[in-house]
Amino acid sequence: RGAMAEERALALVTCTAPVNIAVIKYWGKRDDDLILPINSSLSVTLHQDQLKTTTTAAASRDFVEDQLWLNGEEADVGHPRLQACLREVRRLARKRRGGSAEDAAPLNLSYKIHIATENNFPTAAGLASSAAGYACLVSALARLYGVEGELSEVARRGSGSACRSMLGGFVQWQRGERTDGRDSLAHQVAPEMHWPELRILILVVSGEKKQVGSTAGMQTSVDTSPLLKHRAEVVVPERLALMIQHIRERDFEGFGQLTMKDSNQFHATCLDTFPPIFYLNDISRHIISLVHRFNAHHRRTKVAYTFDAGPNAVIFTLADTVAEFVEVVRRSFPPATNGDQFLRGLPIGSASLPEELLTAVVMEPVPGAIQYILHTKPGPGPQTVDDASQHLLGADGLPCRRS
Ligand code: DP6
């Protein structure tokens, strides 16, 4: 067999995609199947140097069935949301090829596919991985089938928040009006370099990670919470416009205050859900108080928290405040065992805290309550990986061992 025949035997693409953190939260669907939200939302895409999903997608006439591997373990390829993404990418590919005979196309759409996907962060950390996961899957499939252009609509079918991971920087997911969802898309509000001083600290809280999942949780909220209805209709439209303005102006105080208020209102809608849902725990509440004491001491909003469907805190701050705030966190939640691995990600300088800051901000320490702190910043959207050593599937289309 010649080189051409070899090449045609297996088509293979690897992509990476980022995690995003909402500052105006998405909570509630108006269509569960198409994943259409009751309100628009806005997020910051996190840098893939610290947090990313990698996915390799391959197609071959030799594959006998579709197969999926998650972090090296074979998983259910029949998952309806995964199938929806696959179907939509293939539909776009067919449309692009203008209904031409499939045999003439670069890749036969009826070939079975193999997908391997992996996170560079522990799933146990409880960090939302479905957004990065579906953004990565859709990017890799689109690339495999030669589909370009608007793909947030496809990623949205995997997980609502995944559509925002299709772009870097500051991203808005427009609610849209149509019942078919064609206008429920993600747009970039500003690129990642727009606000170079912005930093993000993820405070990974110790303890059990079993919570009500987002999908089930928001469904109950839509069915039972009058506060959620008011939020979607009245509060979010006002906040969204304001948030975009704060981002454009790089106004950290405005951005930070609104981020905290919106997180708090999201958790208030969870409490307003019946039966109520609790995502914050005692440590989360400790962190909230700490942030407010820190800001009160400085008479300025220098740090802001936000929490998703779990107890981990995501902190926004500016580069010049990272070292001091991290030292305050370390004094408040002294590391238990893994002292050397307590700080991860971007380097963090050392800071000595003035006595009056210590007495005003650091209360009774809670040892071991925070597992580690991950330091990151805004980053770009999905990337294609050309380095063949990074592929998760080998030339035989099966997962390769990686160290
Ligand atoms: C609290 O996107 O995970 O993180 O669309 O059902 O997959 P599904 O839900 P998901 O919900 C994310 C909710 C959130 C807020 C946010 O990211 O906007």
Coordinates of C-alpha atoms and ligand atoms in Angstrom, one line a residue:
R1 CA 0.0 0.0 0.0
G2 CA 1.2 3.5 -0.9
A3 CA 1.4 6.5 1.4
M4 CA -2.0 7.7 0.1
A5 CA -3.7 4.4 1.1
E6 CA -2.1 4.6 4.5
E7 CA -3.4 8.1 5.0
R8 CA -6.9 7.2 4.0
A9 CA -6.9 4.2 6.3
L10 CA -7.2 6.4 9.4
A11 CA -8.2 10.1 9.8
L12 CA -7.2 11.5 13.2
V13 CA -7.5 14.9 14.9
T14 CA -6.5 16.1 18.4
C15 CA -7.9 19.3 20.0
T16 CA -7.7 20.9 23.4
A17 CA -10.4 23.1 25.0
P18 CA -10.7 25.3 28.1
V19 CA -12.8 25.4 31.2
N20 CA -14.9 28.6 31.7
I21 CA -16.3 30.2 34.8
A22 CA -19.5 32.2 34.7
V23 CA -19.8 35.6 36.2
I24 CA -23.4 35.9 35.2
K25 CA -24.7 32.4 35.8
Y26 CA -26.7 30.1 33.5
W27 CA -29.3 28.3 35.6
G28 CA -32.5 27.0 34.0
K29 CA -33.6 25.8 30.5
R30 CA -36.6 26.7 28.4
D31 CA -36.0 23.6 26.2
D32 CA -34.3 20.6 27.8
D33 CA -33.6 18.7 24.6
L34 CA -32.1 21.6 22.6
I35 CA -30.5 23.0 25.8
L36 CA -31.9 26.5 25.4
P37 CA -31.5 28.7 28.5
I38 CA -34.0 31.0 30.3
N39 CA -31.4 33.7 30.5
S40 CA -28.2 34.9 28.8
S41 CA -24.9 34.3 30.7
L42 CA -21.4 35.5 30.6
S43 CA -18.1 33.8 31.5
V44 CA -14.4 34.0 31.5
T45 CA -12.4 31.3 29.7
L46 CA -9.6 30.0 31.8
H47 CA -6.1 29.3 30.5
Q48 CA -5.4 25.8 29.1
D49 CA -1.9 25.8 30.5
Q50 CA -3.6 25.1 33.9
L51 CA -6.9 23.5 33.0
K52 CA -7.8 21.7 29.7
T53 CA -9.4 18.8 28.1
T54 CA -7.6 17.0 25.3
T55 CA -9.6 14.9 22.8
T56 CA -8.5 12.8 19.9
A57 CA -11.2 11.8 17.3
A58 CA -10.5 9.2 14.6
A59 CA -12.5 7.7 11.8
S60 CA -11.7 4.7 9.7
R61 CA -13.5 2.3 7.4
D62 CA -11.8 -0.5 9.5
F63 CA -13.5 0.5 12.8
V64 CA -16.4 -1.9 13.5
E65 CA -18.2 0.2 16.1
D66 CA -18.1 3.7 17.7
Q67 CA -16.0 3.7 20.8
L68 CA -15.3 6.2 23.6
W69 CA -12.5 6.4 26.3
L70 CA -12.6 8.8 29.2
N71 CA -9.3 9.2 31.0
G72 CA -8.2 5.8 29.6
E73 CA -11.4 3.9 30.6
E74 CA -13.9 2.8 28.0
A75 CA -17.2 4.7 28.5
D76 CA -20.7 4.7 27.0
V77 CA -20.7 6.2 23.5
G78 CA -24.5 6.0 23.4
H79 CA -24.9 9.0 25.7
P80 CA -27.7 11.1 24.2
R81 CA -25.9 14.4 24.4
L82 CA -22.7 12.9 22.9
Q83 CA -24.9 11.5 20.1
A84 CA -26.6 14.8 19.6
C85 CA -23.2 16.5 19.1
L86 CA -22.0 13.8 16.7
R87 CA -25.2 14.0 14.7
E88 CA -25.1 17.8 14.4
V89 CA -21.4 17.9 13.3
R90 CA -22.2 15.3 10.6
R91 CA -25.2 17.3 9.5
L92 CA -23.1 20.4 9.1
A93 CA -20.5 18.4 7.2
R94 CA -23.2 17.0 4.9
K95 CA -24.6 20.5 4.4
R96 CA -21.1 21.9 3.6
R97 CA -20.5 19.2 1.1
G98 CA -23.7 20.4 -0.6
G99 CA -25.2 17.0 -0.7
S100 CA -22.3 15.7 -3.0
A101 CA -21.7 12.0 -3.1
E102 CA -20.2 10.9 0.2
D103 CA -17.5 8.9 -1.6
A104 CA -16.0 12.0 -3.1
A105 CA -15.9 13.8 0.3
P106 CA -12.7 14.0 2.3
L107 CA -14.0 11.6 4.9
N108 CA -16.8 9.2 4.6
L109 CA -19.5 10.2 7.1
S110 CA -20.6 6.7 7.7
Y111 CA -17.3 5.5 9.0
K112 CA -17.3 4.5 12.7
I113 CA -15.4 6.8 15.0
H114 CA -13.1 6.4 18.0
I115 CA -12.9 9.1 20.6
A116 CA -10.4 9.4 23.5
T117 CA -10.6 12.2 26.0
E118 CA -8.6 13.3 29.0
N119 CA -8.4 16.1 31.5
N120 CA -5.1 17.6 32.8
F121 CA -6.8 18.2 36.1
P122 CA -8.2 15.7 38.6
T123 CA -11.9 15.0 38.1
A124 CA -12.0 14.6 41.9
A125 CA -11.2 18.3 42.2
G126 CA -14.9 18.8 41.4
L127 CA -14.2 21.3 38.7
A128 CA -16.8 21.4 36.0
S129 CA -15.4 19.3 33.2
S130 CA -18.4 18.9 31.0
A131 CA -18.0 22.3 29.4
A132 CA -14.4 21.7 28.4
G133 CA -15.2 18.1 27.5
Y134 CA -18.0 18.9 25.0
A135 CA -16.2 22.0 23.6
C136 CA -13.3 19.7 22.9
L137 CA -15.4 16.9 21.5
V138 CA -17.1 19.3 19.1
S139 CA -13.9 21.0 18.1
A140 CA -12.2 17.6 17.3
L141 CA -15.2 16.2 15.4
A142 CA -15.6 19.4 13.4
R143 CA -11.9 19.4 12.5
L144 CA -12.1 15.7 11.5
Y145 CA -15.0 16.3 9.2
G146 CA -13.7 19.6 7.8
V147 CA -16.5 21.7 9.3
E148 CA -15.8 25.3 10.1
G149 CA -17.6 28.4 11.4
E150 CA -20.3 28.6 14.1
L151 CA -19.9 25.6 16.4
S152 CA -21.1 27.0 19.7
E153 CA -24.6 25.9 18.7
V154 CA -23.3 22.3 18.5
A155 CA -21.3 22.4 21.7
R156 CA -24.5 23.7 23.5
R157 CA -26.2 20.4 22.7
G158 CA -23.5 18.6 24.8
S159 CA -23.8 20.9 27.8
G160 CA -25.2 24.5 28.0
S161 CA -22.0 26.0 29.5
A162 CA -19.9 24.2 26.8
C163 CA -20.9 26.7 24.2
R164 CA -19.0 29.4 26.1
S165 CA -15.8 27.2 26.1
M166 CA -15.8 27.5 22.2
L167 CA -14.2 31.0 22.6
G168 CA -11.4 32.6 24.5
G169 CA -11.5 35.6 26.8
F170 CA -14.8 37.0 27.9
V171 CA -17.8 35.2 26.4
Q172 CA -21.5 35.8 26.3
W173 CA -24.0 33.1 25.7
Q174 CA -27.0 34.9 24.1
R175 CA -30.3 33.4 25.3
G176 CA -31.9 33.7 21.8
E177 CA -35.5 33.9 21.0
R178 CA -36.2 31.2 18.5
T179 CA -37.7 27.9 19.5
D180 CA -35.2 26.0 17.2
G181 CA -32.2 27.5 19.1
R182 CA -30.5 28.9 16.0
D183 CA -29.9 32.2 17.8
S184 CA -28.8 30.7 21.1
L185 CA -25.1 31.2 20.5
A186 CA -21.9 32.2 22.2
H187 CA -20.1 35.5 21.2
Q188 CA -16.8 36.9 22.4
V189 CA -17.2 40.1 24.4
A190 CA -13.5 40.7 24.7
P191 CA -10.4 38.6 23.9
E192 CA -8.2 37.2 26.7
M193 CA -5.5 39.9 26.3
H194 CA -8.1 42.6 26.9
W195 CA -7.4 42.5 30.7
P196 CA -3.8 41.3 31.2
E197 CA -3.8 41.9 35.0
L198 CA -6.8 39.7 35.7
R199 CA -6.1 36.6 37.7
I200 CA -8.1 33.6 38.8
L201 CA -7.6 31.5 41.9
I202 CA -9.4 28.2 42.3
L203 CA -9.7 27.2 45.9
V204 CA -10.3 23.5 45.9
V205 CA -12.3 22.7 49.1
S206 CA -11.8 19.4 50.8
G207 CA -14.6 16.9 51.5
E208 CA -17.2 14.8 49.7
K209 CA -18.1 15.8 46.2
K210 CA -21.6 14.3 45.9
Q211 CA -24.0 17.0 44.9
V212 CA -27.2 17.4 42.8
G213 CA -26.0 17.7 39.2
S214 CA -26.5 20.9 37.3
T215 CA -29.0 19.4 34.8
A216 CA -31.3 17.9 37.5
G217 CA -30.8 20.9 39.9
M218 CA -31.8 23.6 37.4
Q219 CA -34.8 21.6 36.2
T220 CA -36.2 21.5 39.7
S221 CA -35.4 25.3 40.1
V222 CA -37.3 26.1 36.9
D223 CA -40.3 24.1 38.2
T224 CA -40.4 25.5 41.7
S225 CA -38.5 28.8 42.2
P226 CA -40.3 32.1 41.7
L227 CA -37.0 33.9 42.4
L228 CA -35.4 32.2 39.4
K229 CA -38.2 33.4 37.2
H230 CA -37.7 37.0 38.4
R231 CA -34.0 36.6 38.0
A232 CA -34.2 35.5 34.4
E233 CA -36.8 38.0 33.4
V234 CA -35.7 41.1 35.3
V235 CA -32.3 40.8 37.0
V236 CA -30.1 39.2 34.4
P237 CA -30.9 41.4 31.5
E238 CA -29.9 44.5 33.6
R239 CA -26.8 42.8 35.0
L240 CA -25.5 41.5 31.7
A241 CA -25.4 45.0 30.2
L242 CA -23.6 46.3 33.3
M243 CA -21.1 43.4 33.3
I244 CA -20.2 44.0 29.7
Q245 CA -19.5 47.6 30.5
H246 CA -17.3 46.8 33.5
I247 CA -15.3 44.3 31.4
R248 CA -14.9 46.8 28.5
E249 CA -13.7 49.5 31.0
R250 CA -11.6 47.0 33.0
D251 CA -13.4 48.2 36.1
F252 CA -12.4 45.6 38.7
E253 CA -14.6 46.9 41.5
G254 CA -17.7 46.9 39.3
F255 CA -16.8 43.6 37.8
G256 CA -16.0 42.0 41.2
Q257 CA -19.0 43.3 43.0
L258 CA -21.4 42.2 40.3
T259 CA -19.7 38.8 40.1
M260 CA -20.2 38.2 43.8
K261 CA -23.8 39.4 43.7
D262 CA -24.7 37.1 40.8
S263 CA -23.1 34.1 42.5
N264 CA -25.1 34.9 45.6
Q265 CA -28.3 35.2 43.7
F266 CA -27.7 31.9 41.9
H267 CA -27.3 30.2 45.3
A268 CA -30.3 32.0 46.6
T269 CA -32.4 30.5 43.7
C270 CA -31.0 27.1 44.8
L271 CA -32.3 27.8 48.3
D272 CA -35.6 29.0 46.8
T273 CA -35.9 25.7 44.9
F274 CA -38.2 23.1 46.5
P275 CA -36.8 20.9 47.9
P276 CA -33.9 23.2 48.4
I277 CA -30.5 22.6 46.9
F278 CA -27.3 23.4 48.9
Y279 CA -24.0 23.7 46.9
L280 CA -22.1 25.9 49.4
N281 CA -20.8 24.4 52.5
D282 CA -19.3 25.8 55.7
I283 CA -15.9 26.3 54.1
S284 CA -17.5 28.1 51.1
R285 CA -19.2 30.5 53.6
H286 CA -15.9 30.9 55.5
I287 CA -14.3 32.0 52.2
I288 CA -17.1 34.4 51.4
S289 CA -16.7 36.1 54.8
L290 CA -12.9 36.2 54.3
V291 CA -13.2 38.0 51.0
H292 CA -15.6 40.6 52.4
R293 CA -13.3 41.2 55.4
F294 CA -10.3 41.5 53.1
N295 CA -12.1 44.0 50.9
A296 CA -13.4 45.9 53.9
H297 CA -9.9 46.2 55.3
H298 CA -8.7 47.7 52.0
R299 CA -11.8 49.8 51.7
R300 CA -12.0 48.6 48.1
T301 CA -13.2 45.5 46.2
K302 CA -9.8 43.8 45.5
V303 CA -11.0 40.2 45.3
A304 CA -14.3 38.6 44.3
Y305 CA -15.7 35.1 44.7
T306 CA -18.0 33.0 42.6
F307 CA -19.3 29.5 43.2
D308 CA -20.9 27.0 40.7
A309 CA -22.8 23.8 41.6
G310 CA -20.3 22.8 44.3
P311 CA -18.3 24.1 47.3
N312 CA -15.1 25.2 45.5
A313 CA -14.5 28.9 45.3
V314 CA -13.3 30.7 42.2
I315 CA -11.6 34.0 43.1
F316 CA -11.1 36.9 40.7
T317 CA -8.4 39.4 41.5
L318 CA -5.6 41.5 39.9
A319 CA -2.0 40.3 39.6
D320 CA -0.8 42.8 42.3
T321 CA -3.1 41.3 44.9
V322 CA -2.5 37.6 44.4
A323 CA 0.4 37.1 46.8
E324 CA -1.2 38.9 49.7
F325 CA -4.6 37.3 49.3
V326 CA -3.1 33.8 48.9
E327 CA -1.1 34.4 52.1
V328 CA -4.3 35.3 53.9
V329 CA -6.0 32.1 52.6
R330 CA -3.0 30.1 53.7
R331 CA -3.1 31.6 57.2
S332 CA -6.9 31.0 57.4
F333 CA -6.8 27.4 56.0
P334 CA -3.3 26.0 56.8
P335 CA -2.5 23.1 54.5
A336 CA -2.9 19.7 56.1
T337 CA -0.4 17.3 54.5
N338 CA 0.5 18.3 51.0
G339 CA 2.1 21.5 52.0
D340 CA 4.4 21.5 49.0
Q341 CA 1.6 21.0 46.5
F342 CA -0.7 23.6 48.1
L343 CA 0.0 26.2 45.5
R344 CA -0.3 25.1 41.8
G345 CA -0.4 26.7 38.4
L346 CA 1.1 30.2 37.7
P347 CA 3.9 31.2 40.1
I348 CA 2.8 33.1 43.3
G349 CA 5.2 35.5 45.0
S350 CA 5.6 35.6 48.8
A351 CA 4.0 38.3 50.9
S352 CA 4.4 39.2 54.5
L353 CA 1.2 40.4 56.0
P354 CA 1.0 43.6 58.1
E355 CA -0.2 42.9 61.7
E356 CA -3.4 45.0 61.3
L357 CA -4.4 43.0 58.2
L358 CA -3.9 39.7 60.1
T359 CA -6.0 40.8 63.0
A360 CA -8.7 42.3 60.8
V361 CA -9.0 39.5 58.3
V362 CA -7.6 36.2 59.6
M363 CA -10.0 34.7 62.2
E364 CA -9.8 31.2 63.7
P365 CA -7.8 29.0 61.3
V366 CA -9.4 25.9 59.9
P367 CA -6.5 23.5 59.0
G368 CA -6.9 21.2 56.0
A369 CA -10.2 22.8 54.8
I370 CA -8.7 23.8 51.5
Q371 CA -6.8 21.1 49.5
Y372 CA -5.0 23.4 47.2
I373 CA -5.0 26.7 45.3
L374 CA -4.7 26.8 41.5
H375 CA -3.5 30.1 40.0
T376 CA -4.5 30.8 36.5
K377 CA -5.7 33.6 34.1
P378 CA -8.0 34.2 31.2
G379 CA -7.0 32.2 28.1
P380 CA -7.9 31.4 24.5
G381 CA -10.5 29.0 23.0
P382 CA -10.0 25.5 21.6
Q383 CA -6.8 24.7 19.9
T384 CA -5.8 22.0 17.3
V385 CA -2.8 20.0 18.4
D386 CA -0.4 19.2 15.5
D387 CA 2.3 17.4 17.6
A388 CA 1.6 13.7 16.9
S389 CA 3.1 12.7 20.3
Q390 CA 0.1 14.3 21.9
H391 CA -2.5 12.2 20.2
L392 CA -4.5 10.0 22.6
L393 CA -5.2 7.3 19.9
G394 CA -2.5 5.4 18.1
A395 CA -2.1 4.4 14.5
D396 CA -4.3 1.4 15.3
G397 CA -7.1 3.8 16.5
L398 CA -6.8 2.5 20.1
P399 CA -5.8 4.5 23.2
C400 CA -2.0 4.8 23.5
R401 CA -0.3 4.6 26.8
R402 CA 0.9 7.9 28.0
S403 CA 2.9 8.7 31.1
Ligands
DP6_1 C1 -23.8 26.6 37.8 O1 -23.9 23.6 31.6 O2 -23.4 22.0 33.5 O3 -22.1 26.1 36.3 O4 -26.7 22.5 30.3 O5 -27.6 20.8 31.9 O6 -25.3 20.5 31.0 P1 -26.3 21.5 31.4 O7 -25.8 22.3 32.6 P2 -24.3 23.0 32.9 O8 -24.7 24.1 33.9 C2 -23.8 25.0 34.4 C3 -24.3 25.7 35.6 C4 -23.4 26.6 36.4 C5 -23.5 28.1 35.9 C6 -22.8 28.4 34.6 O9 -21.8 27.8 34.2 O10 -23.3 29.4 33.9

